[in-house]
Backbone as a printed PyTorch tensor [residue, N CA C, xyz], in Angstrom:
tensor([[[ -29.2150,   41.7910, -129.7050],
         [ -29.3480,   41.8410, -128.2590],
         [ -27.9830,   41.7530, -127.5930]],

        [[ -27.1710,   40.9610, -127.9230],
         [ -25.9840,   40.8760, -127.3990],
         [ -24.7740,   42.0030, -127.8470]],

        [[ -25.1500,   42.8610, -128.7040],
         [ -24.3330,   43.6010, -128.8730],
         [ -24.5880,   45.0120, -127.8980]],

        [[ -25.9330,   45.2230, -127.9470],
         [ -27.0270,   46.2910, -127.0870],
         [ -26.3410,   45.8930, -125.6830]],

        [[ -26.5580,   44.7010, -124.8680],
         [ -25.9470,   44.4270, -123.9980],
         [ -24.2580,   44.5160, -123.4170]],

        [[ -23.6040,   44.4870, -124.8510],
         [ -22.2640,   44.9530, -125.1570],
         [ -21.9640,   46.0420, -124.5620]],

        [[ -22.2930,   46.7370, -125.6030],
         [ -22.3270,   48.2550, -125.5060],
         [ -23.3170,   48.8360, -123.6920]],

        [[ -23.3780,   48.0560, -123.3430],
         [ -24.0570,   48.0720, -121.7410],
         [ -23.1480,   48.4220, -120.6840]],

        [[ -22.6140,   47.1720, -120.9320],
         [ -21.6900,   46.6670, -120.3520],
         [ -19.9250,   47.4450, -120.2490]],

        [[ -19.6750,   48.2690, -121.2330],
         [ -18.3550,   48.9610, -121.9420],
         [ -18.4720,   50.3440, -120.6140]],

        [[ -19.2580,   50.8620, -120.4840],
         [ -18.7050,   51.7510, -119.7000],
         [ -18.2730,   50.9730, -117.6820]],

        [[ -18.6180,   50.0650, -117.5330],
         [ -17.9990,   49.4510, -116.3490],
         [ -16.8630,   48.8390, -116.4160]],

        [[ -16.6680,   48.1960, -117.5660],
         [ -15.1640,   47.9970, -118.2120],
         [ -14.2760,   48.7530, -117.8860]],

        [[ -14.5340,   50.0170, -119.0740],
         [ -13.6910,   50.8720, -119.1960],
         [ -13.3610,   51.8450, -117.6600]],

        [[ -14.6440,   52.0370, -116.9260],
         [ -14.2470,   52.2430, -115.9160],
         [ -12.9570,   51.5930, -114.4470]],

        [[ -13.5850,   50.5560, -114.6800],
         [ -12.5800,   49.2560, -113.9890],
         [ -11.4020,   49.4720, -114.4020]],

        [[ -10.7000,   49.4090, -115.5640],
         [  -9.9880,   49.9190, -116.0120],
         [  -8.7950,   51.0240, -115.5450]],

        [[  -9.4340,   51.8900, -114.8340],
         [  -8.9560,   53.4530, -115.3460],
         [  -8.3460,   53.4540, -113.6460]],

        [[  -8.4380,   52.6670, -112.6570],
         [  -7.8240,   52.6830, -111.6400],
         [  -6.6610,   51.8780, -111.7380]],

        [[  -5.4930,   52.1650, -110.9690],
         [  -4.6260,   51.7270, -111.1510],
         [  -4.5780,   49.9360, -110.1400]],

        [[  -3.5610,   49.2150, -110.3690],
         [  -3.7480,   47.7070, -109.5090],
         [  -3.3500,   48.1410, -108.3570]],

        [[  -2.4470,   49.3080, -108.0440],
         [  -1.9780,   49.6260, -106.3140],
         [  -3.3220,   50.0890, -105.5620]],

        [[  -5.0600,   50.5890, -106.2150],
         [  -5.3980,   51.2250, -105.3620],
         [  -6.6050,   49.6280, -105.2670]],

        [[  -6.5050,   48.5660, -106.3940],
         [  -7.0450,   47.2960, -105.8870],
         [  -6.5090,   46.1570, -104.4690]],

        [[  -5.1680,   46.8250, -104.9930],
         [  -4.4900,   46.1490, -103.7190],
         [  -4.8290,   46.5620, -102.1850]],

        [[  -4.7230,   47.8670, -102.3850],
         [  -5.1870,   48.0700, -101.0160],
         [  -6.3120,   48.7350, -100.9830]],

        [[  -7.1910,   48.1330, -101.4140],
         [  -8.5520,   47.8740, -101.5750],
         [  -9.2160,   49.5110, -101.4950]],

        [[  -8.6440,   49.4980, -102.1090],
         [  -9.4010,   51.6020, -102.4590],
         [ -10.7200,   51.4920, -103.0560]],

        [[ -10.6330,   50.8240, -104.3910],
         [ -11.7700,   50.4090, -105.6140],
         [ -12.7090,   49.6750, -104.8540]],

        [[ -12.4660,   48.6350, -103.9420],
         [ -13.4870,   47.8740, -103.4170],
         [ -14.6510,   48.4190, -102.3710]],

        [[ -13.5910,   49.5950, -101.3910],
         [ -14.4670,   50.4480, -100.8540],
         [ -15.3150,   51.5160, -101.6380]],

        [[ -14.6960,   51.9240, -102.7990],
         [ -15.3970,   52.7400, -103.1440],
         [ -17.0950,   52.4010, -103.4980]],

        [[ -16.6310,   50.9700, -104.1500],
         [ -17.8970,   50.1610, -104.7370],
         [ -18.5410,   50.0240, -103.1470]],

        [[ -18.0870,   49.9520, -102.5270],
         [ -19.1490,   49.4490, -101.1790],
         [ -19.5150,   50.6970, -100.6140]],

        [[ -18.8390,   52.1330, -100.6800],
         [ -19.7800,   53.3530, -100.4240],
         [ -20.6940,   53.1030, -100.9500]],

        [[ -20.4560,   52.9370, -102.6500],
         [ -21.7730,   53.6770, -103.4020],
         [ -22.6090,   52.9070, -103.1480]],

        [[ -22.4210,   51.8960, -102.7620],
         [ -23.6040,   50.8510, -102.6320],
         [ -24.5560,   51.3810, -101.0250]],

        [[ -23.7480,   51.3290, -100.4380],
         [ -24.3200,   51.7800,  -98.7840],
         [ -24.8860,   53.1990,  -99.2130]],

        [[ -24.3900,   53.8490,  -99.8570],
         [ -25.3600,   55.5490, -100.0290],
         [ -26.2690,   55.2790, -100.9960]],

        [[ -26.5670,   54.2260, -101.7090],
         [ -27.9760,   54.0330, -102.4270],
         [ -28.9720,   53.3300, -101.7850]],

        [[ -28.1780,   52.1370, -100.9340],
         [ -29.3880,   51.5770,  -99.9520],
         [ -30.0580,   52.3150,  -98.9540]],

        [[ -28.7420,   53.3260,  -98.3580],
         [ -29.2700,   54.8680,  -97.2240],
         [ -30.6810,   55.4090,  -97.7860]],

        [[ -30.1790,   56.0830,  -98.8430],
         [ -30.7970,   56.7630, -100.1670],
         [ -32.5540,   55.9370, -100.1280]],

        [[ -32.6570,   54.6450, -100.1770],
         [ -33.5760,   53.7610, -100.6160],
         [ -34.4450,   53.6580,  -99.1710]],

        [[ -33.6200,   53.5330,  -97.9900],
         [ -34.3400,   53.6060,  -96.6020],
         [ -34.7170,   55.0950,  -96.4850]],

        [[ -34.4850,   56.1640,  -96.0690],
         [ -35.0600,   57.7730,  -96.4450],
         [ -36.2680,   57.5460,  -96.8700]],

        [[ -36.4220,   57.2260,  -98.0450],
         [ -37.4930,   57.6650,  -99.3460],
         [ -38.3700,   55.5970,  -98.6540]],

        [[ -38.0580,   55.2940,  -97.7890],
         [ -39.2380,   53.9390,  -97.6940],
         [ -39.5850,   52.8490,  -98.2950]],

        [[ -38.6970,   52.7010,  -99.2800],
         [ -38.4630,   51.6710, -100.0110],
         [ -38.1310,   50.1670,  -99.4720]],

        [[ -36.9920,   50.4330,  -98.3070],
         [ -36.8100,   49.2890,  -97.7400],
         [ -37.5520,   49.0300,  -96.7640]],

        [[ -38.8380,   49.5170,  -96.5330],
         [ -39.4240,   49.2220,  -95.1040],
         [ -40.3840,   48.1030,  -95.6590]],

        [[ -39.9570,   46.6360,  -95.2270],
         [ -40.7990,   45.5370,  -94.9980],
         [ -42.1080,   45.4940,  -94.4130]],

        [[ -42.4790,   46.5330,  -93.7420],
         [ -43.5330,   46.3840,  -93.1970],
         [ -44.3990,   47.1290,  -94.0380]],

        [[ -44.3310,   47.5610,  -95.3150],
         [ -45.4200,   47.9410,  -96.7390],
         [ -45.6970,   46.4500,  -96.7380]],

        [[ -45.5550,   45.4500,  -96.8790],
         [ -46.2490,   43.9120,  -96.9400],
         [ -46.2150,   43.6630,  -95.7220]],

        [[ -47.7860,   43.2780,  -95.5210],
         [ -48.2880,   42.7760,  -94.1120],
         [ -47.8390,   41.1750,  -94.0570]],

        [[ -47.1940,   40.7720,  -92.6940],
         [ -47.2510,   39.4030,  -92.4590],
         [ -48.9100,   39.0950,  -92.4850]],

        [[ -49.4100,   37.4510,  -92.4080],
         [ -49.9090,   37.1090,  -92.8190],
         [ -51.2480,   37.7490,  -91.4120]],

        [[ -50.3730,   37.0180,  -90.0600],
         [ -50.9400,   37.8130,  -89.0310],
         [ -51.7360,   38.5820,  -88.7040]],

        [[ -50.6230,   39.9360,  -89.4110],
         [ -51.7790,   41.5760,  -89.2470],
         [ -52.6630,   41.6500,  -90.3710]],

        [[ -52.0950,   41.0100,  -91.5000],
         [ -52.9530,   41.0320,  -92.7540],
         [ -54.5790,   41.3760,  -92.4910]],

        [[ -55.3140,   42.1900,  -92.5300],
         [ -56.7950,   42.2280,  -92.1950],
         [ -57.6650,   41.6460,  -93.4710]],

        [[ -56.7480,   41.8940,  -94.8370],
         [ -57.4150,   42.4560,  -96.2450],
         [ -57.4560,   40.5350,  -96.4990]],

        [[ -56.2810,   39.5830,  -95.9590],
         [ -55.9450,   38.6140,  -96.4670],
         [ -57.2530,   37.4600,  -96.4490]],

        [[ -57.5040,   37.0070,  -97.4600],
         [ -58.7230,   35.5500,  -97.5350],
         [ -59.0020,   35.1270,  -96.5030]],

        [[ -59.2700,   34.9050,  -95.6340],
         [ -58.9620,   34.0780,  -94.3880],
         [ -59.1730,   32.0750,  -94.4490]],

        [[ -60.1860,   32.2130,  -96.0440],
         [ -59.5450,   30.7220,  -96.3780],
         [ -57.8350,   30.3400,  -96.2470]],

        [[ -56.9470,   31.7080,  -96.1850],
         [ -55.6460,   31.1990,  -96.7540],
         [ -54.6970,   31.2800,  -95.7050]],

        [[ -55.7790,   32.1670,  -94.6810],
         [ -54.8730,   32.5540,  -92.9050],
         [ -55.3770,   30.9210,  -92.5340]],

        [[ -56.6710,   30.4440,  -92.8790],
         [ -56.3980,   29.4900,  -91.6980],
         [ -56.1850,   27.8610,  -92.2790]],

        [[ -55.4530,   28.3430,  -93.8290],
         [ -55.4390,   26.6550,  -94.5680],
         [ -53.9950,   27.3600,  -94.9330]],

        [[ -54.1150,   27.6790,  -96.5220],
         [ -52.7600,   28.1640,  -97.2060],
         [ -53.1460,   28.6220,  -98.4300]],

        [[ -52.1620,   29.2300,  -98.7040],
         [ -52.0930,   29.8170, -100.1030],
         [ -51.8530,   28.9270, -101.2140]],

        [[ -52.7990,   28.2500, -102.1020],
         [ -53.0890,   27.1170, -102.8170],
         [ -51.9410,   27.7200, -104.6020]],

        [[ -51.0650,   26.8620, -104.5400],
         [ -50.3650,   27.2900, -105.8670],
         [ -51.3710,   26.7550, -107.1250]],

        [[ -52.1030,   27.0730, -107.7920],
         [ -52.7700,   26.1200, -109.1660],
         [ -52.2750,   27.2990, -110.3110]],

        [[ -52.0760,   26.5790, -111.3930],
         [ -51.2610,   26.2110, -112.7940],
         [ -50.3770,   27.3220, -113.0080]],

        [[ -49.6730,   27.1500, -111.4260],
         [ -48.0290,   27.7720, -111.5530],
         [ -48.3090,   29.0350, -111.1420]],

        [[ -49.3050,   29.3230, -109.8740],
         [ -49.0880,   30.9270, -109.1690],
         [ -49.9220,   30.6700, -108.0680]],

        [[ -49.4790,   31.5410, -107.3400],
         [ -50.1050,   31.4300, -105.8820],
         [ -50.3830,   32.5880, -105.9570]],

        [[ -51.8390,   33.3640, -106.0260],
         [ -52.4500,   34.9340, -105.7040],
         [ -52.8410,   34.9330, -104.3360]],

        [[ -52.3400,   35.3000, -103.5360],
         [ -52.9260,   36.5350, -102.1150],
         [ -53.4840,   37.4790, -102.3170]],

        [[ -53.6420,   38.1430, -103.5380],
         [ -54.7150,   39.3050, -103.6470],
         [ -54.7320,   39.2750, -105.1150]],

        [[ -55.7770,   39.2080, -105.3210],
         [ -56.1910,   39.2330, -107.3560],
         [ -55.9840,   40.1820, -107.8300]],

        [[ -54.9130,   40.3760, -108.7280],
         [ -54.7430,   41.7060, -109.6490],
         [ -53.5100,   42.5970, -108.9610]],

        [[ -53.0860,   42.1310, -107.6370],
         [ -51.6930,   42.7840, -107.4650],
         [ -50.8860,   42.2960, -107.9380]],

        [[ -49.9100,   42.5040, -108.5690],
         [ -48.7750,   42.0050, -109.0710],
         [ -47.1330,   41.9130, -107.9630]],

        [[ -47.7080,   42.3320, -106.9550],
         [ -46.7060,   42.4490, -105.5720],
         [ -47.2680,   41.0460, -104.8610]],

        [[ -48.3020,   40.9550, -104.6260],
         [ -49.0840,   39.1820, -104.2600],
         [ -49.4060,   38.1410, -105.5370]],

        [[ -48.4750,   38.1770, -106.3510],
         [ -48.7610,   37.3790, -107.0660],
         [ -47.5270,   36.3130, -107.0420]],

        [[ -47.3800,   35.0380, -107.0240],
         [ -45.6550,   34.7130, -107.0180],
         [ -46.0860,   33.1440, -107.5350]],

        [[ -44.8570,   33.0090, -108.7530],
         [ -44.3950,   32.0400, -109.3840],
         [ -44.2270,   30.5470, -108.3540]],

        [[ -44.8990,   29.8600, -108.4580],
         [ -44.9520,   28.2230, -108.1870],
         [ -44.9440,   26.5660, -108.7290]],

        [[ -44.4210,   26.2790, -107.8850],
         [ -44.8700,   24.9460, -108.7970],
         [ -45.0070,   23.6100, -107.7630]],

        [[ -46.5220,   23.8780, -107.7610],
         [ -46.5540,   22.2550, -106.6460],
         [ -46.4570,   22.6550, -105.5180]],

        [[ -46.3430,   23.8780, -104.8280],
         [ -45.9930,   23.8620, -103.1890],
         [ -46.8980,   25.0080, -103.0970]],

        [[ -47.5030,   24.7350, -102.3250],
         [ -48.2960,   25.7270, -101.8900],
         [ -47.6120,   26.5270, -100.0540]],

        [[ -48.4120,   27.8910,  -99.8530],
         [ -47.4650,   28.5940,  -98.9960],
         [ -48.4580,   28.6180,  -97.8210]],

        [[ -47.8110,   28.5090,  -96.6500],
         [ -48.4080,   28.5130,  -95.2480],
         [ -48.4800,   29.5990,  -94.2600]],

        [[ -47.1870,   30.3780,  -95.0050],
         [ -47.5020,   31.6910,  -94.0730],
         [ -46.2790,   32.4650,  -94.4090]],

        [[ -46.2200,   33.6290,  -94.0920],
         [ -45.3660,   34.9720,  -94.5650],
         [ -45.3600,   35.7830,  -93.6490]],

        [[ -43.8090,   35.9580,  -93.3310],
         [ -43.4020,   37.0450,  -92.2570],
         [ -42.6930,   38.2690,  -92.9410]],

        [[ -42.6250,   39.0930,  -92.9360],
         [ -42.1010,   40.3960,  -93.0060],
         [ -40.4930,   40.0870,  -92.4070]],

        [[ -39.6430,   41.1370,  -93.1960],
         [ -38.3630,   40.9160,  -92.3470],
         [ -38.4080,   42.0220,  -90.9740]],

        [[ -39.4160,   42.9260,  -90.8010],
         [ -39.5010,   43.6620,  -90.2650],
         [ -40.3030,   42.8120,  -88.5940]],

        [[ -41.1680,   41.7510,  -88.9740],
         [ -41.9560,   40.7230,  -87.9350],
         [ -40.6220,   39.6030,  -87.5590]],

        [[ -39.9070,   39.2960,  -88.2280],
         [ -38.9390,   38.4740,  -87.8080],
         [ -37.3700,   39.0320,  -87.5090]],

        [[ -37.5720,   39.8550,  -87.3160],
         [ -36.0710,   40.6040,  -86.8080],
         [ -36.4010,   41.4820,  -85.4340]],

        [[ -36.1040,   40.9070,  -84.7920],
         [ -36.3310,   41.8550,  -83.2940],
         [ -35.7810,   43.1050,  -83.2360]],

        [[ -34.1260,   43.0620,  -83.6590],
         [ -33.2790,   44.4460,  -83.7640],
         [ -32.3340,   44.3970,  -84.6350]],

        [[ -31.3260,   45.2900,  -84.8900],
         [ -30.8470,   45.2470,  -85.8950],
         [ -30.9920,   46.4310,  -86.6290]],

        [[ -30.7230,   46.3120,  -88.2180],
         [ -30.3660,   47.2090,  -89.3590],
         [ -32.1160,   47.2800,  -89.7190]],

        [[ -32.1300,   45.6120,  -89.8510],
         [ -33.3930,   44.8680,  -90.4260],
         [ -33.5330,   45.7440,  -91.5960]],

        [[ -32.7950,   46.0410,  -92.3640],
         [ -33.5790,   46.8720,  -93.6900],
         [ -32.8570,   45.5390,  -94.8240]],

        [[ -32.1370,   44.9110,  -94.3400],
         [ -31.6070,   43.6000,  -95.1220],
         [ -32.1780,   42.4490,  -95.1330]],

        [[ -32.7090,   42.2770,  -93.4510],
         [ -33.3160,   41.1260,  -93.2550],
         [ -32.3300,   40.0050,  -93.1960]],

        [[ -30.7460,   40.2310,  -93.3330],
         [ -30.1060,   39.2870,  -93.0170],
         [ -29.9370,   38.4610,  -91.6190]],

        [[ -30.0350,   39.7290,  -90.6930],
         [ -29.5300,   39.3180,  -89.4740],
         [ -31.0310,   38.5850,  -88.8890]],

        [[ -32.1060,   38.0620,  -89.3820],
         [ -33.1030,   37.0690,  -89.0460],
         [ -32.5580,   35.7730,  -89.7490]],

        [[ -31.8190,   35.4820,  -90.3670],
         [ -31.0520,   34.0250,  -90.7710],
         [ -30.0230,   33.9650,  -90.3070]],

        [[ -29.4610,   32.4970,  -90.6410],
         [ -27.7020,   31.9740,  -89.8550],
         [ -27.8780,   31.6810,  -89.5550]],

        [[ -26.5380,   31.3510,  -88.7790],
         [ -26.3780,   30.2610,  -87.9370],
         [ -26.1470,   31.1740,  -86.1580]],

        [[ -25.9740,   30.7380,  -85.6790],
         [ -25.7230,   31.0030,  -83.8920],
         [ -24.3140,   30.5520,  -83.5660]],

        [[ -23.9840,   32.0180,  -82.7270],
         [ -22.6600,   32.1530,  -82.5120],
         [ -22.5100,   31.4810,  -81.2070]],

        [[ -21.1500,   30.3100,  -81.0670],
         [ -21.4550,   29.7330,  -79.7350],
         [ -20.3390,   30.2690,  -79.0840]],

        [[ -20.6690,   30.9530,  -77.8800],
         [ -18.8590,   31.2600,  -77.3070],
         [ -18.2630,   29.7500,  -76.2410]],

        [[ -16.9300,   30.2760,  -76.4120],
         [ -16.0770,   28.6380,  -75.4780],
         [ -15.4110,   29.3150,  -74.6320]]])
């Protein structure tokens, strides 16, 4: 396994590699890595992948138990199911059971929201 993983791993190496330290310095390599990254997440919003609102908050949920809209989603022997047999509502627990679920798409007013970052943090104070 660790060699399989080796051999995984050798072509990002060798790639890393093959740029010179003047185009790390002035951060050539770093942008490049942050295109490719921004044209696969682009890539991933297009085709609907990132749209949060394929999982219903608990709210619009119509399909959801309503034992679990109006108590909670009960964790027993280490899983909490919202829907039996999905493997997208199924999630790893222990001891805590869940009260409710927002979409990043229900908790982001505006924005990118395909990250869902800009619904956390902290608050910018001006002086």
């Amino acid at each position: 396994m660790k060699f399989a993983s080796t051999l995984l791993a050798l072509p990002a190496v060798a790639t890393a590699a093959f740029y010179p330290p003047e185009m790390y310095q002035r951060g050539e390599v770093h942008q490049m890595i942050l295109n490719m990254k921004n044209e696969q997440w682009n890539a991933m919003e297009v085709a609907g992948l990132l749209n949060s609102s394929q999982y219903p908050s608990w709210k619009t949920w119509d399909q959801l138990d309503k034992k679990v809209k109006n108590d909670c989603l009960r964790c027993r022997d280490g899983l909490a199911i919202a829907e039996q047999g999905n493997a997208n509502y199924t999630f790893r627990c222990n001891n805590m059971d869940a009260y409710d679920f927002l979409n990043h798409a229900d908790m982001v007013a505006s924005g990118r929201g395909r990250d869902g970052g800009l619904g956390f943090g902290g608050k910018s104070v001006q002086k």
